[in-house]
Structure formats: C-alpha cells, structure tokens
mmCIF file of C-alpha atoms in Angstrom:
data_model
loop_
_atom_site.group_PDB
_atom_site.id
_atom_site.type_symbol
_atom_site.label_atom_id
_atom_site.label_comp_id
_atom_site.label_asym_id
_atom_site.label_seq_id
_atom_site.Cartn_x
_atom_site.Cartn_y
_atom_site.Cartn_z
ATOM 1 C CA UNK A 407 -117.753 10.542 -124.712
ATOM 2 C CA UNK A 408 -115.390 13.823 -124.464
ATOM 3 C CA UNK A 409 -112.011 13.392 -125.212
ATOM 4 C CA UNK A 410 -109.441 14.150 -127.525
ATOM 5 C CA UNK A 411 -108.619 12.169 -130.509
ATOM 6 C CA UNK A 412 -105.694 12.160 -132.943
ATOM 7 C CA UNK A 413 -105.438 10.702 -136.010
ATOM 8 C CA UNK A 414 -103.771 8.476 -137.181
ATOM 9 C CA UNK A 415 -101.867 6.361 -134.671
ATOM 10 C CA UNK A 416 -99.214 5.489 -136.857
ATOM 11 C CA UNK A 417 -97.843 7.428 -140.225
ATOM 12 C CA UNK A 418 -95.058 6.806 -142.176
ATOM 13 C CA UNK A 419 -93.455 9.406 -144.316
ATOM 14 C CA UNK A 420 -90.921 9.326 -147.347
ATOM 15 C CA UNK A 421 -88.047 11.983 -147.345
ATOM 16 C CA UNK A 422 -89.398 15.107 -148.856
ATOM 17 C CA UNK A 423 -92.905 14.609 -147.875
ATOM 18 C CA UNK A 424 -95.322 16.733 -146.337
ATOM 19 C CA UNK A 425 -97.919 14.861 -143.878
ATOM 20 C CA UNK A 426 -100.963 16.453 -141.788
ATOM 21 C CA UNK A 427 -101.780 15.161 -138.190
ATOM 22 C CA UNK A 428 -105.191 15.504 -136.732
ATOM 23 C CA UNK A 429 -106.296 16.548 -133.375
ATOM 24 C CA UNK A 430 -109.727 17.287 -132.550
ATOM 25 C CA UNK A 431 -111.659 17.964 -129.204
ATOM 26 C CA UNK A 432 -114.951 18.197 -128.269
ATOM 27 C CA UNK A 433 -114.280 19.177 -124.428
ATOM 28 C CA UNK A 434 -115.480 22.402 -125.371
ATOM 29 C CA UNK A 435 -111.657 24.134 -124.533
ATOM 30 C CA UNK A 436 -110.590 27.051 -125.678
ATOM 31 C CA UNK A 437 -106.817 26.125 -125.963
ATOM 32 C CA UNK A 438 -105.076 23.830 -127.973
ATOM 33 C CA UNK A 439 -101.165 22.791 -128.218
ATOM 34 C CA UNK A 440 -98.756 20.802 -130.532
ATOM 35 C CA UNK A 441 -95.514 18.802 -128.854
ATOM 36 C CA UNK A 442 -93.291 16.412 -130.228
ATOM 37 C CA UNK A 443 -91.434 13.878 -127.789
ATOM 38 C CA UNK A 444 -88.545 11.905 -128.513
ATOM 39 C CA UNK A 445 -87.271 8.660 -127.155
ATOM 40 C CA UNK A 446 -85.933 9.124 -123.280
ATOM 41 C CA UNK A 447 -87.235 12.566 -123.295
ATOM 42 C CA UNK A 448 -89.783 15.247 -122.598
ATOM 43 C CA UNK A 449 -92.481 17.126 -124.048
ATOM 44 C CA UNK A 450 -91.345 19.971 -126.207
ATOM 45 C CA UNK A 451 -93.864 22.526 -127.433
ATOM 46 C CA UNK A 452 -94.288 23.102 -130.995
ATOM 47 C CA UNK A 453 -97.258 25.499 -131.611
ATOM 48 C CA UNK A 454 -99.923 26.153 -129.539
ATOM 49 C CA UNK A 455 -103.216 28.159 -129.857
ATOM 50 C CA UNK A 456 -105.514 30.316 -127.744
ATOM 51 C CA UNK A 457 -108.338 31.092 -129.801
ATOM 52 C CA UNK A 458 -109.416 30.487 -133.146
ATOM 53 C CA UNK A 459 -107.410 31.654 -136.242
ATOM 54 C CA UNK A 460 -104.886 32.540 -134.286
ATOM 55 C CA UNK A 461 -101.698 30.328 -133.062
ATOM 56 C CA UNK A 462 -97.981 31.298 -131.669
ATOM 57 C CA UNK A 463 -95.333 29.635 -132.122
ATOM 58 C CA UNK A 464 -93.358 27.515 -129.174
ATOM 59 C CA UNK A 465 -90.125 26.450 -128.757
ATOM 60 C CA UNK A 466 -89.229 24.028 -131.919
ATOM 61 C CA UNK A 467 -91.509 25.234 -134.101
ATOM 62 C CA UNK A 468 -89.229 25.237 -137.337
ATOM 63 C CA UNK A 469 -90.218 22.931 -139.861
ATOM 64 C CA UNK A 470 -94.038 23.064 -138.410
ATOM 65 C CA UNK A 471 -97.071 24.411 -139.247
ATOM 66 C CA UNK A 472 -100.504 24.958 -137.899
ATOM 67 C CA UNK A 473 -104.148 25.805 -138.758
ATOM 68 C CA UNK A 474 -106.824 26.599 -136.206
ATOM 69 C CA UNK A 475 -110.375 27.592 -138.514
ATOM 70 C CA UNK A 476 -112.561 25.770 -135.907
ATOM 71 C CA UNK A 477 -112.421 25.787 -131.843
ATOM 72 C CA UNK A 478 -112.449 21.685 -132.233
ATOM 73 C CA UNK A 479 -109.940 21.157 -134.587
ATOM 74 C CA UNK A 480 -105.885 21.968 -134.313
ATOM 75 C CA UNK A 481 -104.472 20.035 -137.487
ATOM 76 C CA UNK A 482 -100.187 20.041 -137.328
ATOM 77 C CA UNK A 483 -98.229 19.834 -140.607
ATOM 78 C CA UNK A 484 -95.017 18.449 -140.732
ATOM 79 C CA UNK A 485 -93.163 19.708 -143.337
ATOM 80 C CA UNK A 486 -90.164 18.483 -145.882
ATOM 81 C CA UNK A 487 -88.363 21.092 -143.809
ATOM 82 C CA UNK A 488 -88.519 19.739 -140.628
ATOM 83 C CA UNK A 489 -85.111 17.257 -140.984
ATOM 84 C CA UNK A 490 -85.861 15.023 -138.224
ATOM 85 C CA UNK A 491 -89.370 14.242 -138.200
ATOM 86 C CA UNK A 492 -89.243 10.502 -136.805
ATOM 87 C CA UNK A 493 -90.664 11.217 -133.141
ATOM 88 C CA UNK A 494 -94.036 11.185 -130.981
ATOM 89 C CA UNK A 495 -96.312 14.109 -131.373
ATOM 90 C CA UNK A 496 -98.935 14.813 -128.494
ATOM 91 C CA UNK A 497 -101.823 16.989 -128.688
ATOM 92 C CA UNK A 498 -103.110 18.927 -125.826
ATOM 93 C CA UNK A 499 -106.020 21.253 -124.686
ATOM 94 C CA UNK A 500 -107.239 23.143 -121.895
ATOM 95 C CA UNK A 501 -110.022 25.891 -120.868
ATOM 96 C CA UNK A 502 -107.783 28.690 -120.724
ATOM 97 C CA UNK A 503 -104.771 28.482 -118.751
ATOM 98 C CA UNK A 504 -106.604 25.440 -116.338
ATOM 99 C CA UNK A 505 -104.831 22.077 -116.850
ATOM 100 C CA UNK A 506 -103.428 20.241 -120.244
ATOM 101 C CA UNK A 507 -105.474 17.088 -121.092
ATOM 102 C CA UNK A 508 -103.213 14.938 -123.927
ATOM 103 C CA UNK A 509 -105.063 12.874 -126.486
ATOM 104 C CA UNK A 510 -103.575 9.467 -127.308
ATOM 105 C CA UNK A 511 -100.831 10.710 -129.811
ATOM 106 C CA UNK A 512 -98.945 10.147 -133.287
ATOM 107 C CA UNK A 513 -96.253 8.278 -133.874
ATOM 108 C CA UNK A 514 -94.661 9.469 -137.167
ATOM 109 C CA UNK A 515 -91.696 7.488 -138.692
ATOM 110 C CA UNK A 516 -89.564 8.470 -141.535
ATOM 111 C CA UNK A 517 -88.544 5.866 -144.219
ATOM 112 C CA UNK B 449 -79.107 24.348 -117.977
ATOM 113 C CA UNK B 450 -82.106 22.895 -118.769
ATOM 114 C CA UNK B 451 -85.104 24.752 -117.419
ATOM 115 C CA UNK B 452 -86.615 21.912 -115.515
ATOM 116 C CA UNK B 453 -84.183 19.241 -114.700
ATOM 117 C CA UNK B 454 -85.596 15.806 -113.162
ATOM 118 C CA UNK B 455 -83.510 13.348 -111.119
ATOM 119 C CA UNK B 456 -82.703 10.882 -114.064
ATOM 120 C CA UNK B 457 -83.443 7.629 -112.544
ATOM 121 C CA UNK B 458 -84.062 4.993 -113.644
ATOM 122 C CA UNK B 459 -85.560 4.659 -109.885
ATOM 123 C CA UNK B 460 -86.329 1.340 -108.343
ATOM 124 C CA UNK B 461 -88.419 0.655 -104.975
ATOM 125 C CA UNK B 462 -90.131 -2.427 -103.477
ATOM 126 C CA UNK B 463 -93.908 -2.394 -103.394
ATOM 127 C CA UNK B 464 -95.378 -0.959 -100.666
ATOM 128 C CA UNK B 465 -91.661 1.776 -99.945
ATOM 129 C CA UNK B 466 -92.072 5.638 -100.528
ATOM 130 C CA UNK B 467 -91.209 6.636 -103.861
ATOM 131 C CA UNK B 468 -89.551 9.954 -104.362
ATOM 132 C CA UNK B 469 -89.271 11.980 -107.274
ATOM 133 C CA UNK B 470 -87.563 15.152 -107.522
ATOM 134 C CA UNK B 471 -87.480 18.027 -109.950
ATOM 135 C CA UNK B 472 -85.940 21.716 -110.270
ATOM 136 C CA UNK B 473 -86.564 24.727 -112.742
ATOM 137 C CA UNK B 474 -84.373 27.180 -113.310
ATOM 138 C CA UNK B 475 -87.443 30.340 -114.327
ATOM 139 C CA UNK B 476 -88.166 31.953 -110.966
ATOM 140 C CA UNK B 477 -91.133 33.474 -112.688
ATOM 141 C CA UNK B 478 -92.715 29.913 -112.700
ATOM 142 C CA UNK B 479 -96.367 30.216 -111.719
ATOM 143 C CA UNK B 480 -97.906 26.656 -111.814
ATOM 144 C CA UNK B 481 -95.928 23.089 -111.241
ATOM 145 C CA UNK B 482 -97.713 19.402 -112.789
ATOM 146 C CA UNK B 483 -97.099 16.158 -112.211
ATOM 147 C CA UNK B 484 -97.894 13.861 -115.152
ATOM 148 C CA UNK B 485 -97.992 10.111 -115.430
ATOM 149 C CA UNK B 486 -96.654 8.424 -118.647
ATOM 150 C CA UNK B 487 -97.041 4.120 -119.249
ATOM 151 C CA UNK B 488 -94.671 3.318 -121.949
ATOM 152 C CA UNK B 489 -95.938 3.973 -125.583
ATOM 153 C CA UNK B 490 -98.870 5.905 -124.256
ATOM 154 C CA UNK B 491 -99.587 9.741 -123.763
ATOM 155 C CA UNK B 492 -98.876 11.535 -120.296
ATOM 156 C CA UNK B 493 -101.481 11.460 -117.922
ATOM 157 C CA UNK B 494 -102.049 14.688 -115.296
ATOM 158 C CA UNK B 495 -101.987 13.451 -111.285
ATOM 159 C CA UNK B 496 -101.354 16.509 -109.951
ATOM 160 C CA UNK B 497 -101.030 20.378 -109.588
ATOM 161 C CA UNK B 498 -99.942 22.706 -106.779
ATOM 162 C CA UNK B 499 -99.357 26.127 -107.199
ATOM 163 C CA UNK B 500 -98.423 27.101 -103.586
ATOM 164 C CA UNK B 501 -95.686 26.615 -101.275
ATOM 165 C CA UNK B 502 -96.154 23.488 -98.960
ATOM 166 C CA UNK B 503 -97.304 19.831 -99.912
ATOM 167 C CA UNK B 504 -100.221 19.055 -101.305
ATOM 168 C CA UNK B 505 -101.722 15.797 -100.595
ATOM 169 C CA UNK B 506 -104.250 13.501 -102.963
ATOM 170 C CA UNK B 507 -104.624 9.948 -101.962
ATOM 171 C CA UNK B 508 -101.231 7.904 -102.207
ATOM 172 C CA UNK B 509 -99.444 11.092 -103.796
ATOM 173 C CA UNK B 510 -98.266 14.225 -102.652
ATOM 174 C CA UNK B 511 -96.924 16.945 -104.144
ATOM 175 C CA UNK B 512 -94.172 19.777 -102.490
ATOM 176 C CA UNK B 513 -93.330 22.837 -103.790
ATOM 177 C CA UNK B 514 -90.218 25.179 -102.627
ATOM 178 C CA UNK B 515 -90.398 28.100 -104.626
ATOM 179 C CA UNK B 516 -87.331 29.779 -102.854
ATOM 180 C CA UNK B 517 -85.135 26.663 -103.793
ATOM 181 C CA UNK B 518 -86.809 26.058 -107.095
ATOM 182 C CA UNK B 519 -88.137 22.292 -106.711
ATOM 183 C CA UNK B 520 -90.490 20.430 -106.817
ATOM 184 C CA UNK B 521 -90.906 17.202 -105.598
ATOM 185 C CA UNK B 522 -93.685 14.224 -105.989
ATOM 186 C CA UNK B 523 -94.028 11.031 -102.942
ATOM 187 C CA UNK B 524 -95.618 8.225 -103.802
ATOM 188 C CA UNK B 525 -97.155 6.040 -100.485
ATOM 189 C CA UNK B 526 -97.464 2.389 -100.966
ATOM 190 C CA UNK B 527 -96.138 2.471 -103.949
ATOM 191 C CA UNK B 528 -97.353 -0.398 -106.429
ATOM 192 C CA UNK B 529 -96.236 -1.832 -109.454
ATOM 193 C CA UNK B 530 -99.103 -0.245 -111.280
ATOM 194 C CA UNK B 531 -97.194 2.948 -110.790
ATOM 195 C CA UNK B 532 -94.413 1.705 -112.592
ATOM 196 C CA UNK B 533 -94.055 4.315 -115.306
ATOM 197 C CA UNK B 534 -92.809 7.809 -116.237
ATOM 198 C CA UNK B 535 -93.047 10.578 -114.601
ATOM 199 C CA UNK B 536 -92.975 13.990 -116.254
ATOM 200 C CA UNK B 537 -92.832 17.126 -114.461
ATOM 201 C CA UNK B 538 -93.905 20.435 -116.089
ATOM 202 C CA UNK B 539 -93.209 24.060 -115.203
ATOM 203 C CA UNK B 540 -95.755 26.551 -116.510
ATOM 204 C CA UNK B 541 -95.654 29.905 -117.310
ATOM 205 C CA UNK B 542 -98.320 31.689 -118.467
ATOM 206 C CA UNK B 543 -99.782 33.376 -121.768
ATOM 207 C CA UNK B 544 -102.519 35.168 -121.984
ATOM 208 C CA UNK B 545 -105.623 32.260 -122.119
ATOM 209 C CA UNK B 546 -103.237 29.677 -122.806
ATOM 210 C CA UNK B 547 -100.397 28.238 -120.366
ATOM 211 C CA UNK B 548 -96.823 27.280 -121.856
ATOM 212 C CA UNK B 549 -95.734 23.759 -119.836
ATOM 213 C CA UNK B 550 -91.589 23.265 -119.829
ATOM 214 C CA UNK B 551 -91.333 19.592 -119.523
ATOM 215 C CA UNK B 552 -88.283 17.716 -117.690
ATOM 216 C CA UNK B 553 -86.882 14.493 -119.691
ATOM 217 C CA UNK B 554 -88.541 12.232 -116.847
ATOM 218 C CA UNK B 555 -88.040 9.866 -114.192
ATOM 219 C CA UNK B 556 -88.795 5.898 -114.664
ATOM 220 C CA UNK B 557 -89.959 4.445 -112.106
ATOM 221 C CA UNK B 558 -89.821 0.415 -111.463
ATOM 222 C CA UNK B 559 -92.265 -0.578 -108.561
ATOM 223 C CA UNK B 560 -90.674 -4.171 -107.568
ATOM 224 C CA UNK B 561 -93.588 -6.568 -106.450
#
C-alpha cells in the first residue's frame, strides 16, 4: 500500500531532551513538509523540503531541525530548545507543488 | 491579522440543511485555495482544490473562490453527521517544486441527526 507513515504515535519527552520523529513515504513525491498543530488550531509549517539534502525553513522553525539524505525519508528533531514542545506534529508530501497528502501524525507530550 | 482567518464556529446544522463554511486571506498573491477535512484526533484529510474564480462543484461539496474579495468559501449539500468534523482551509503560495499551505485555525462542524 502507498501512504505515509509516522512513527511513533505517541512520545513522551523529559525537559531537556532531544527526540526524533519519523516520516517516511513511498508515494514516490518529491516534496516533503514538517507542521506542528496545537489544540483549537491550525497547521503551522515548520520545515519543509523540495529535494533531497536540501530543506528551508517555514514559519516556526526555531527549536527544529531536519534531515532529508533519502527522497523517502524526512526525519524532524525536536530539540531541548524548542520550549513548548507538547503539540501534534503532521507530516506531509506532494509531487511538486500538486496537493499535500498528511500521514497519520505524532503526538508528542512533555513530562 | 491572521493571513487566513476562518469563521470560528463552532457551527451546528440539522442533517440533510446546507452547511456553509467561510474563509478569507489576507496575501493577494495567493495562487491555490484547499479544503481539508479533520475527525478529531486524526490528521487532515484534502476534499478539495480550486484555483479559479467561480464554484467548483464535487459531489455534495462545492467550493467558491472570490479572489477580488479574498474568500473562500466551502457548501456542504445534505449535510450528514458523518461530516461532523473540522474543517481547515489552506492558502498556498508557491516555492519553487514545493507549495507553502497557510492554514486557518478551523471551523467545527456538528451535523445534528
């Protein structure tokens, strides 16, 4: 089946921690992206990517950062930075600039 | 100002009424306006696109777009309570291979049976 995945479903971090989340794709796109969503609110865009090794930033990308060393795989670390982690992070992907396609998500909690 | 700004709701119709969701962006440069679908605790699903001026029809859902009065609008027909959920609308802009979406805070939608 093609899809996204992301991995894992639920993580847990202590204060000071850094933790990786997983994306991967096998829709063959070209495009990847990053956002975070908090309760009652939209999508905001974190990183996103175009091709491989190489990534731009978005809008709330402080406290973030990204790898991209295959075309299937867009891994996300959040870092002891990032002050308020606690929220739901979405990965995306598309062929180019056609349509975003989300994969199931991340919910990462702080302890 | 928030760049795309979505009636806040919470919005309740019967089954079977016209649901009507509305949504304006404040970047005239906007090339491409989405519709996405989001059940509680689960990740936003796409049910439409229009990139022109006029509706744009697909089943039960239609989609207008007013570029000269920035908004964007989304009817639901018939509405059920399977389309009870959130609705996100999304303002792209494009760069390069890859296209930025701005994302309004949402609209919930209760479909009363």
């Amino acid at each position: 089946d093609g899809g996204i995945t992301q991995s894992p479903k639920y993580l847990f971090r202590k204060e000071g921690q850094n933790v990786t989340l997983s994306c991967e794709q096998n829709l063959n796109h070209d495009a990847m992206y990053w956002y975070r969503q908090d309760p009652g609110q939209g999508l905001r865009l974190i990183y996103y990517s175009q091709i491989v090794n190489d990534f731009q930033k978005g809008d709330i990308a402080e406290g973030y950062s990204v790898s991209r060393e295959k075309k299937e795989s867009f891994p996300l670390t959040v870092t002891s930075a990032q002050k308020n982690p606690t929220a739901f992070y979405l990965c995306a992907s598309s062929i180019r600039s056609a349509d975003q396609f989300f994969g199931p998500g991340t919910r990462l909690t702080v302890l | 100002q928030k760049e795309v700004e979505q009636n806040s709701g919470p919005l309740s119709v019967p089954e079977g009424a016209i649901a009507s969701l509305n949504c304006t962006y404040s970047d005239r440069g906007s090339q491409s306006f989405f519709w996405y679908r989001q059940y509680s605790g689960k990740s936003p699903e796409l049910i439409m696109f229009i990139y022109s001026n006029g509706d744009k029809e697909d089943g039960r859902f239609t989609a207008q777009l007013n570029k000269a009065s920035q908004y964007v609008s989304l009817l639901i027909r018939d509405s059920q309570p399977s389309d009870s959920a959130t609705y996100l609308c999304a303002v792209a802009r494009s760069s390069g291979s890859a296209r930025q979406l701005t994302f309004g805070s949402g609209t919930q939608l209760t479909v009363l049976p």
